[in-house]
GROMACS .gro file of C-alpha atoms in nm:
model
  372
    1UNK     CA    1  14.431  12.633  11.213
    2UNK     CA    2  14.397  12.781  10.860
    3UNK     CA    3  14.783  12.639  10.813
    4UNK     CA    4  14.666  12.288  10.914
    5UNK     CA    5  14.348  12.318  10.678
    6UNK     CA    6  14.521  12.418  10.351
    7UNK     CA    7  14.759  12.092  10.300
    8UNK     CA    8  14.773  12.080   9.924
    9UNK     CA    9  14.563  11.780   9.852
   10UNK     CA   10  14.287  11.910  10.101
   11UNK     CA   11  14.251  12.268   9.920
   12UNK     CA   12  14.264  12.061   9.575
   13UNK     CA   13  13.942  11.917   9.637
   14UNK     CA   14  13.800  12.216   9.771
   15UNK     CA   15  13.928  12.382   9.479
   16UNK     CA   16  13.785  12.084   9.231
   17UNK     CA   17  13.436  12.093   9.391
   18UNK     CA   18  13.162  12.205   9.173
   19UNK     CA   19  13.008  12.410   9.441
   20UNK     CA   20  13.078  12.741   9.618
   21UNK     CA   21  13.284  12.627   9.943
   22UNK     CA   22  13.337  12.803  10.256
   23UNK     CA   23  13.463  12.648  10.619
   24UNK     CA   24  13.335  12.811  10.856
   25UNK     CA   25  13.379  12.783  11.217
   26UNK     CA   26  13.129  12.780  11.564
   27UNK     CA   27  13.112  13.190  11.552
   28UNK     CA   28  13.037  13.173  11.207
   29UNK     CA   29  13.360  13.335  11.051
   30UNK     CA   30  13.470  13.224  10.708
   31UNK     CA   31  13.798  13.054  10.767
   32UNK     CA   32  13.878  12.925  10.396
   33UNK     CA   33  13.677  13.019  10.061
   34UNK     CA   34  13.724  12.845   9.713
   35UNK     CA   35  13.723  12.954   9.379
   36UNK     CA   36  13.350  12.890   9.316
   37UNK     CA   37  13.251  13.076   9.605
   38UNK     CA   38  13.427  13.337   9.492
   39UNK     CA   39  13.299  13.365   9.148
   40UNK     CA   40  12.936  13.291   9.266
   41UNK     CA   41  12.914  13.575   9.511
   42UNK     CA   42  13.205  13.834   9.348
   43UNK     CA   43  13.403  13.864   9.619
   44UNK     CA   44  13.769  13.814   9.620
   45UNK     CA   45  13.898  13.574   9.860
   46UNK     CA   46  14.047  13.840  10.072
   47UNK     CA   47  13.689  14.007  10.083
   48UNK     CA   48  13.556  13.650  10.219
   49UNK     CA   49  13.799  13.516  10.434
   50UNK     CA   50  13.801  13.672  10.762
   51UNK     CA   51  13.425  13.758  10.751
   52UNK     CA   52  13.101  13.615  10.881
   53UNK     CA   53  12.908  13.397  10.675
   54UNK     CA   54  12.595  13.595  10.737
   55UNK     CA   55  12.753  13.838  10.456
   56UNK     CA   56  12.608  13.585  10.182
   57UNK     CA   57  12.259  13.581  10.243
   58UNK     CA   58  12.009  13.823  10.292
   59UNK     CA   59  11.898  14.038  10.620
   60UNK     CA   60  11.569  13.864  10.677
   61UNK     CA   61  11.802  13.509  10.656
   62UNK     CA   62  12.075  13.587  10.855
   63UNK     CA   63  11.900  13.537  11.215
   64UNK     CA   64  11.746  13.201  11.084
   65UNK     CA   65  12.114  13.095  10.949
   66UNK     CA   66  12.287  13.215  11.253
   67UNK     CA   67  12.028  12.977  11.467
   68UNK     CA   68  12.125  12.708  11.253
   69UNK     CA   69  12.434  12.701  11.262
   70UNK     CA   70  12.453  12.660  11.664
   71UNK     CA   71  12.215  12.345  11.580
   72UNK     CA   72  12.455  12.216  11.388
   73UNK     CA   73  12.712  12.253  11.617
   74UNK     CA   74  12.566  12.128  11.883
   75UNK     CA   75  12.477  11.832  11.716
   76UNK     CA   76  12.771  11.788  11.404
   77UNK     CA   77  12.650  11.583  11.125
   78UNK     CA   78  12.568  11.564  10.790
   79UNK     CA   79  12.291  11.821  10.605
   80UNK     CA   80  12.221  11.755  10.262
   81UNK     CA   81  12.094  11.987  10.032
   82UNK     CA   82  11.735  12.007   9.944
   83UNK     CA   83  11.606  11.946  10.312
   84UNK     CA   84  11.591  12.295  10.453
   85UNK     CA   85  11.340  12.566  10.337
   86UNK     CA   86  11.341  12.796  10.052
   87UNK     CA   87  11.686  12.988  10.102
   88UNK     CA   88  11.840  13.302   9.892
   89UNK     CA   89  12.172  13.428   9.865
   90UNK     CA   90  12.319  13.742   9.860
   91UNK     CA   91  12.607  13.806   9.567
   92UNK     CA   92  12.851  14.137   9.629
   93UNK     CA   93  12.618  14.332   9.347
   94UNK     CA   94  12.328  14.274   9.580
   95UNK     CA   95  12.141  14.052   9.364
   96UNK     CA   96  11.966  13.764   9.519
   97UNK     CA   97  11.926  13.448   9.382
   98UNK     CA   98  11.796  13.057   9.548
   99UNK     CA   99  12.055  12.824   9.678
  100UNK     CA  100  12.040  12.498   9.816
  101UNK     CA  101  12.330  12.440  10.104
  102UNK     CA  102  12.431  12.120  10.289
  103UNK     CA  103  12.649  12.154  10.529
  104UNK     CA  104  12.940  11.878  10.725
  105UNK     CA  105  13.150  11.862  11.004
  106UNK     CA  106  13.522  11.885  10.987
  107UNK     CA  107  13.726  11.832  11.265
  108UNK     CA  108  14.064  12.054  11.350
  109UNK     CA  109  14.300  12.053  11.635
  110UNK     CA  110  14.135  12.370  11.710
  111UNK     CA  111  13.729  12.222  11.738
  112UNK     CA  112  13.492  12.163  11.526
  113UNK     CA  113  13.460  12.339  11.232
  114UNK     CA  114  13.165  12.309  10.943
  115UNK     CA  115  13.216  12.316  10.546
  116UNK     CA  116  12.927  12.438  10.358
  117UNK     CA  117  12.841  12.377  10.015
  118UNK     CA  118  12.605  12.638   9.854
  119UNK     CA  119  12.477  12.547   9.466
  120UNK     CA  120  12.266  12.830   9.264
  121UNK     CA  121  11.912  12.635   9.227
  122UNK     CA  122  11.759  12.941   9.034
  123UNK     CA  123  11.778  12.772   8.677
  124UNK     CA  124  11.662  12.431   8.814
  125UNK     CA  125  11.380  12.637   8.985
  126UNK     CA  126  11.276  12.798   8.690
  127UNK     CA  127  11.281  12.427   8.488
  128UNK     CA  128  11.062  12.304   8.800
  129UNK     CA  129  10.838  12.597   8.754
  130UNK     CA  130  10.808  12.561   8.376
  131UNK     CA  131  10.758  12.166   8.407
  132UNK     CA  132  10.473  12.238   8.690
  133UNK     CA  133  10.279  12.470   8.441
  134UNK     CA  134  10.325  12.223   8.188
  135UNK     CA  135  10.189  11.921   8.399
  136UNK     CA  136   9.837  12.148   8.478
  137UNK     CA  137   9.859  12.201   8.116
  138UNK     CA  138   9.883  11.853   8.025
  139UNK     CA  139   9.665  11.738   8.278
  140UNK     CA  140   9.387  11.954   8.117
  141UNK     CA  141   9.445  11.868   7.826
  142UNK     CA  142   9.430  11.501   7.930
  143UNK     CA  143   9.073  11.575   8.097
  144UNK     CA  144   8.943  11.739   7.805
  145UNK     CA  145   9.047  11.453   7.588
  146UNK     CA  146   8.849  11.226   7.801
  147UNK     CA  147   8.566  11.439   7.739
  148UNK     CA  148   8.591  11.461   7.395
  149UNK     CA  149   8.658  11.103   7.410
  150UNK     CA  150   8.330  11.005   7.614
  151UNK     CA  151   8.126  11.212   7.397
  152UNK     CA  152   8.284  11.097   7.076
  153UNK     CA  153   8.183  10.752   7.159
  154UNK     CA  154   7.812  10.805   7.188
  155UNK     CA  155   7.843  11.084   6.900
  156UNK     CA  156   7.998  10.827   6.660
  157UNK     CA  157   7.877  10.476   6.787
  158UNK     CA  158   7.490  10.554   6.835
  159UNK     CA  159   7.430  10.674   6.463
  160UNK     CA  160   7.681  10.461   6.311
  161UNK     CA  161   7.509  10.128   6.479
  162UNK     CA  162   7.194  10.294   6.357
  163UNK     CA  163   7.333  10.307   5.998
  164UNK     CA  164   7.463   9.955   6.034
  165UNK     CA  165   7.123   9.803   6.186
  166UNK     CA  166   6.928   9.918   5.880
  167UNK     CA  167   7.173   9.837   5.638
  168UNK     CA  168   7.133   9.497   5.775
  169UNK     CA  169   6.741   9.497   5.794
  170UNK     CA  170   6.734   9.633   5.417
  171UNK     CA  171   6.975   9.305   5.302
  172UNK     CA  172   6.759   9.089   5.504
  173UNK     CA  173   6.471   9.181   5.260
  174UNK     CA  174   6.251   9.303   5.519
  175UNK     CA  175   6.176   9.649   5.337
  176UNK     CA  176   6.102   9.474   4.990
  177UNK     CA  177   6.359   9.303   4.742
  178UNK     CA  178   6.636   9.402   4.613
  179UNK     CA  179   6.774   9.390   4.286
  180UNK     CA  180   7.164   9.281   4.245
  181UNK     CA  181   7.325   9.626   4.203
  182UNK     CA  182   7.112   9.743   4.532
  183UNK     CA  183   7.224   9.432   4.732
  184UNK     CA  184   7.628   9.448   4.579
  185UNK     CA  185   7.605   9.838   4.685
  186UNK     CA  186   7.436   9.798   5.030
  187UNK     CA  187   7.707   9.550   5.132
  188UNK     CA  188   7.957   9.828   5.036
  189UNK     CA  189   7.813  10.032   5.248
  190UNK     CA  190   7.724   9.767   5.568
  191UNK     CA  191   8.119   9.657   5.524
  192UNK     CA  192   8.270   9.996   5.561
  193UNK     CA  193   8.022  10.053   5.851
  194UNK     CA  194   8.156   9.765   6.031
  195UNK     CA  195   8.542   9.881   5.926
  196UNK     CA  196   8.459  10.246   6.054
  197UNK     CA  197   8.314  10.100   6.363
  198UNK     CA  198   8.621   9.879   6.428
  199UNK     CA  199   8.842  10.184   6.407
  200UNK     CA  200   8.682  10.369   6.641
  201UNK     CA  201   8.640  10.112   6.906
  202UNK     CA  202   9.036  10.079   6.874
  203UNK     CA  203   9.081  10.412   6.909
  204UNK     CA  204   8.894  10.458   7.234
  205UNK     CA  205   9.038  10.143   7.347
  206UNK     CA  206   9.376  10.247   7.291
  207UNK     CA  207   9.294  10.612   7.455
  208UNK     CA  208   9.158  10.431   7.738
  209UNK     CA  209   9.436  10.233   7.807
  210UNK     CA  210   9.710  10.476   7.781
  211UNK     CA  211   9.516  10.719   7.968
  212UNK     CA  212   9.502  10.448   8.253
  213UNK     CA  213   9.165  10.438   8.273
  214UNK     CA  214   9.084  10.062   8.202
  215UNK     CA  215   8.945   9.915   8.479
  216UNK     CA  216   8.995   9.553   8.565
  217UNK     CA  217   8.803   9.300   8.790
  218UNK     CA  218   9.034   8.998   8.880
  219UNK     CA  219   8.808   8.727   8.865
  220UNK     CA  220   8.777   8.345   8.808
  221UNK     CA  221   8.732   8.288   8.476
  222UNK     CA  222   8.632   7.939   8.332
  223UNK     CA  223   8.885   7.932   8.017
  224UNK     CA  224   8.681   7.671   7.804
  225UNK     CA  225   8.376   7.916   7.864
  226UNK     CA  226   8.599   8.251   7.663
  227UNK     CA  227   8.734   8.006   7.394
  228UNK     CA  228   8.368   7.871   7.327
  229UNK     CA  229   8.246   8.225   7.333
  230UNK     CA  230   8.466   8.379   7.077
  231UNK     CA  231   8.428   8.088   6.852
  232UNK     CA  232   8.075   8.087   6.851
  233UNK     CA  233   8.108   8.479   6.800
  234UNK     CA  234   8.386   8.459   6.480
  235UNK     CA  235   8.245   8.120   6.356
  236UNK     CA  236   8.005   8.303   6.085
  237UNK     CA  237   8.284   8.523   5.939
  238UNK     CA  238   8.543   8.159   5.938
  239UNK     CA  239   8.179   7.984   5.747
  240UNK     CA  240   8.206   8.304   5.489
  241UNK     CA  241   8.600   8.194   5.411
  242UNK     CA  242   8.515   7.822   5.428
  243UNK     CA  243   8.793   7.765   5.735
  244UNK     CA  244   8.756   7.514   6.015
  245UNK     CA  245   8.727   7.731   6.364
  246UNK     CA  246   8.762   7.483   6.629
  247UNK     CA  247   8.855   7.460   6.988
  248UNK     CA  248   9.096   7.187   7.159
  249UNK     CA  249   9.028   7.233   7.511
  250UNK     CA  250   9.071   6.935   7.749
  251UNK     CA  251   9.065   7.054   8.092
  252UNK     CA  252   8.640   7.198   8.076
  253UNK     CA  253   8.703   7.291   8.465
  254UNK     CA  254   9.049   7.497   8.405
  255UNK     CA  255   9.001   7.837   8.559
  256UNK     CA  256   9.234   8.183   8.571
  257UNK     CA  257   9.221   8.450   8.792
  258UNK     CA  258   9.178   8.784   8.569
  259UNK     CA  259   9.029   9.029   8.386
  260UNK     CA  260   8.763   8.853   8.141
  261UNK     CA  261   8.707   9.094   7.904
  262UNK     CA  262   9.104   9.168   7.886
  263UNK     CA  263   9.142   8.818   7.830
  264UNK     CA  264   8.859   8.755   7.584
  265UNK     CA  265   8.945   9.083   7.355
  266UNK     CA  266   9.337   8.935   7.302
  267UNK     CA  267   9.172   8.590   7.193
  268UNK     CA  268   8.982   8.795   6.985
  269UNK     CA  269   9.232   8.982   6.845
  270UNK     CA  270   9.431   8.709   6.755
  271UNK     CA  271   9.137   8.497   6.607
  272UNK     CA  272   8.978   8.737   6.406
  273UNK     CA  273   9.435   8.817   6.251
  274UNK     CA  274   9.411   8.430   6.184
  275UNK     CA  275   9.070   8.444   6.028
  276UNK     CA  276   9.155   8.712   5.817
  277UNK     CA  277   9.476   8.608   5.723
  278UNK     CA  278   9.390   8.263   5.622
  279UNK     CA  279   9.262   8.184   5.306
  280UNK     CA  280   9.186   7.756   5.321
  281UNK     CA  281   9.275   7.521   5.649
  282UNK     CA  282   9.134   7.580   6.001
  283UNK     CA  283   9.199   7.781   6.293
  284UNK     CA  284   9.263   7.616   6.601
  285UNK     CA  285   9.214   7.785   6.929
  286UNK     CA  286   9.428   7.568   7.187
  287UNK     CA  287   9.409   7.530   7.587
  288UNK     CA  288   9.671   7.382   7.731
  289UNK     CA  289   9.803   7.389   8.108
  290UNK     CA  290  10.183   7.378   8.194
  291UNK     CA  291  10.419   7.341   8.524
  292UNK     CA  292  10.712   7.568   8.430
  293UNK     CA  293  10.854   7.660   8.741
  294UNK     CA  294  10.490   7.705   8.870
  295UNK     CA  295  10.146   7.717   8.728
  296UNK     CA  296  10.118   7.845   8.365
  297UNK     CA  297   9.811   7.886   8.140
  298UNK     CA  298   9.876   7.846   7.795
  299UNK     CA  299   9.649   8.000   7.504
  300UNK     CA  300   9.775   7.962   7.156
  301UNK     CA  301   9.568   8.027   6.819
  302UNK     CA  302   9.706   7.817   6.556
  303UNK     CA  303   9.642   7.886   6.172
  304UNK     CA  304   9.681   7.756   5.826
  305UNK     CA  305   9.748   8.092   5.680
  306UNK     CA  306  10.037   8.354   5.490
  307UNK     CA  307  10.221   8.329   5.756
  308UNK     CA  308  10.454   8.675   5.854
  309UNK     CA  309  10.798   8.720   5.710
  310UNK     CA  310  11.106   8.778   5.898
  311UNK     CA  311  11.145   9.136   5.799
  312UNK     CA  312  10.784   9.227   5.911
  313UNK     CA  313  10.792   9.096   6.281
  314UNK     CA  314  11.002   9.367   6.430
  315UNK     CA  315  10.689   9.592   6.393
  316UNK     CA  316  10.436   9.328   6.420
  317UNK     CA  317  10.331   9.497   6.754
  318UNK     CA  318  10.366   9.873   6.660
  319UNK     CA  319  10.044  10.076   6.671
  320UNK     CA  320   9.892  10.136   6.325
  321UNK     CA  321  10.116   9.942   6.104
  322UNK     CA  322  10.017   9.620   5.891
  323UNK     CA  323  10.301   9.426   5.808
  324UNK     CA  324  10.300   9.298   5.433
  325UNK     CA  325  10.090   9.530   5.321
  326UNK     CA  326  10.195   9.463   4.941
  327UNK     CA  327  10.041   9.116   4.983
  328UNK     CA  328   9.768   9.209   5.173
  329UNK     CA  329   9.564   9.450   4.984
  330UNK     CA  330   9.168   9.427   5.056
  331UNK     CA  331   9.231   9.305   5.432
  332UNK     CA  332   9.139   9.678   5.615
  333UNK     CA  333   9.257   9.726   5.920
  334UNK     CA  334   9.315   9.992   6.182
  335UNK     CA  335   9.682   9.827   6.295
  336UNK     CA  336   9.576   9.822   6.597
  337UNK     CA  337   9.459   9.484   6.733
  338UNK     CA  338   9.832   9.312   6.843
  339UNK     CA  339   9.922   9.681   6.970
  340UNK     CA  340   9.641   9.672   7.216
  341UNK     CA  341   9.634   9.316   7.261
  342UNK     CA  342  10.050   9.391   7.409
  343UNK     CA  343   9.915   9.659   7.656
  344UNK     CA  344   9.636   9.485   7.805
  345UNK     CA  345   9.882   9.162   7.855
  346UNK     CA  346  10.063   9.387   8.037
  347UNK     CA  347   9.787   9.490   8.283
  348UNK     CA  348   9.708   9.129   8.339
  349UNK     CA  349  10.068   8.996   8.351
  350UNK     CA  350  10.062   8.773   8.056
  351UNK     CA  351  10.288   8.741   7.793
  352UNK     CA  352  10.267   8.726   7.427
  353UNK     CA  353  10.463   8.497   7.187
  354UNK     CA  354  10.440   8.412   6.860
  355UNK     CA  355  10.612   8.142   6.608
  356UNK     CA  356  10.509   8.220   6.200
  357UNK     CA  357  10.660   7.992   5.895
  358UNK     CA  358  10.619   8.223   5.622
  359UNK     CA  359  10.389   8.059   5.352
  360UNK     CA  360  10.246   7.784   5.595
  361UNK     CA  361  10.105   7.978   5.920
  362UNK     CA  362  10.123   8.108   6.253
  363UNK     CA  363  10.112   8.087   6.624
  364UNK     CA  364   9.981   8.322   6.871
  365UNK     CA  365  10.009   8.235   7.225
  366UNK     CA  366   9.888   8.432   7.533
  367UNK     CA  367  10.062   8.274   7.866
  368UNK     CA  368   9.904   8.347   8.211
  369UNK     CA  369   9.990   8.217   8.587
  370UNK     CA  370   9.691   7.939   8.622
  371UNK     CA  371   9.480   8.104   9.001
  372UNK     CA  372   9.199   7.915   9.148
   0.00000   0.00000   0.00000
């Protein structure tokens, strides 16, 4: 039998196989033994061959292994590694280490007989172990992010909006007038507000959404209703720049199915970039409705402004960068806006495009399957 197994192209796989190999027949005996097993366990081939298989693996093992190995013979097929339970080895030195083993059928003239591969697991183990502690760590640390995060929006918001709302009430004149310098500083101090207030809603938006905790209601939503909403929030800082804001929106019934307030802060986003970026024209907030290759929503904000250049629009969507920044000075920003707006497409299966002539404007589109 051994004579029959150990044709030369046979033992050269055995011999190639990254694995310890034995064959091993019904009783158990180790019939052939390759080089891995050998240097694995530190036994000679002599010491192997000729010897039961029990020999590799510990007392407390060798009933369970002797058990299944009449399983497998009485029913030959295929065991992969990984299936069975935790499993240790036993090398010549008497040091015990974790294996995985799969074992196959091989049939002889002589009966069946079984080849069993045995790999060392115990660094792969450890890694596992290592990554496990790390994920508990992680996933505290996530948790007491969240914390920090919940309680940094209240911390920060609350007085900040406080700060704001009197800064407001003061310019209004309602505490007395003001002289020039008094008015010139205040509106220093109400901008900056609003700027530091911006920053931190991004940032807990962005934490939010990589955390996976936004939560989204998929909803019919009217789209003439969001566009007339976001103009008639953004119209008084277009007024301040003296820029058209308008909407061109001819279907008044067209609805989506999604998340509003997903939908609405990406029109935003994009408005208030075209607003801020344009310094005469108009800003044109478009609805249009498409068949291409099924229903498609179009949204596209449309402006008379800079304009991006070609260089800039690889990291036009890259969190906290503001392309052209040398001809941009005095627009403040947290970089954040298109970054966001990107992810929470995502969530809502939309897709972002954009067109920009450098010097005469841009286009921002949002695309979304139209849903009753």
């Amino acid at each position: 039998m051994i004579d029959q197994l150990a044709d030369g192209r046979f033992i050269g796989l055995l011999e190639s196989a990254p694995d310890a190999m034995v064959i091993v027949d019904a009783e158990g005996e180790i019939l052939i033994a390759n080089a891995q097993a050998e240097k694995l366990f530190g036994y000679t081939r002599q010491e192997l061959v000729g010897h039961s298989v029990n020999m590799l693996f510990p007392h407390r093992y060798r009933a369970r292994q002797t058990a299944d190995r009449r399983i497998f013979f009485r029913d030959p097929r295929v065991r992969p590694m990984g299936v069975s339970l935790e499993l240790w080895a036993l090398r010549k030195d008497g040091a015990e280490f974790e294996v995985e083993i799969s074992i196959s059928p091989l049939e002889s003239d002589d009966g069946m007989l079984a080849i069993e591969a045995i790999r060392d697991v115990t660094e792969r183990k450890s890694f596992e172990e290592k990554l496990r502690e790390t994920n508990i760590q992680l996933e505290a640390a996530s948790q007491a992010k969240d914390r920090f995060l919940a309680s940094m929006s209240h911390e920060l918001r609350t007085p900040l909006n406080a700060v704001l709302g009197f800064t407001g009430t003061v310019l209004m004149g309602l505490s007395g007038p003001l002289t020039a310098e008094q008015k010139k500083q205040l509106e220093t101090v109400q901008a900056n507000g609003k700027l530091l207030l911006s920053l931190i809603n991004d940032l807990l938006d962005l934490a939010r959404i990589e955390s996976g905790k936004v939560e989204l209601e998929f909803v019919p939503v009217n789209c003439s209703e969001v566009l007339e909403e976001i103009v008639s929030a953004l119209r008084p800082v277009a007024d301040e720049k003296g820029i058209e804001l308008v909407v061109s929106a001819p279907h008044d019934d067209l609805t989506v199915r999604t998340d509003r307030r997903s939908l609405s802060q990406i029109l935003i986003n994009f408005t208030n970039n075209a607003i801020k970026f344009t310094d005469d024209g108009s800003v044109r907030l478009v609805l249009e409705a498409h068949q291409n290759g099924g229903s498609v929503t179009r949204f596209s904000v449309v402006d008379t402004g800079r304009g991006i250049k070609l260089e800039d629009r690889e990291k036009l969507f890259a969190a906290f960068q503001q392309v052209d920044s040398a001809d941009r000075q005095g627009f403040e920003g947290t970089g954040l806006g298109l970054y966001i707006s990107r992810k929470l497409a995502l969530l809502i299966d939309a897709t972002i495009l954009f067109e920009s002539d450098y010097g005469v404007g841009s286009t921002f589109v949002l695309e979304l399957g139209r849903g009753a």
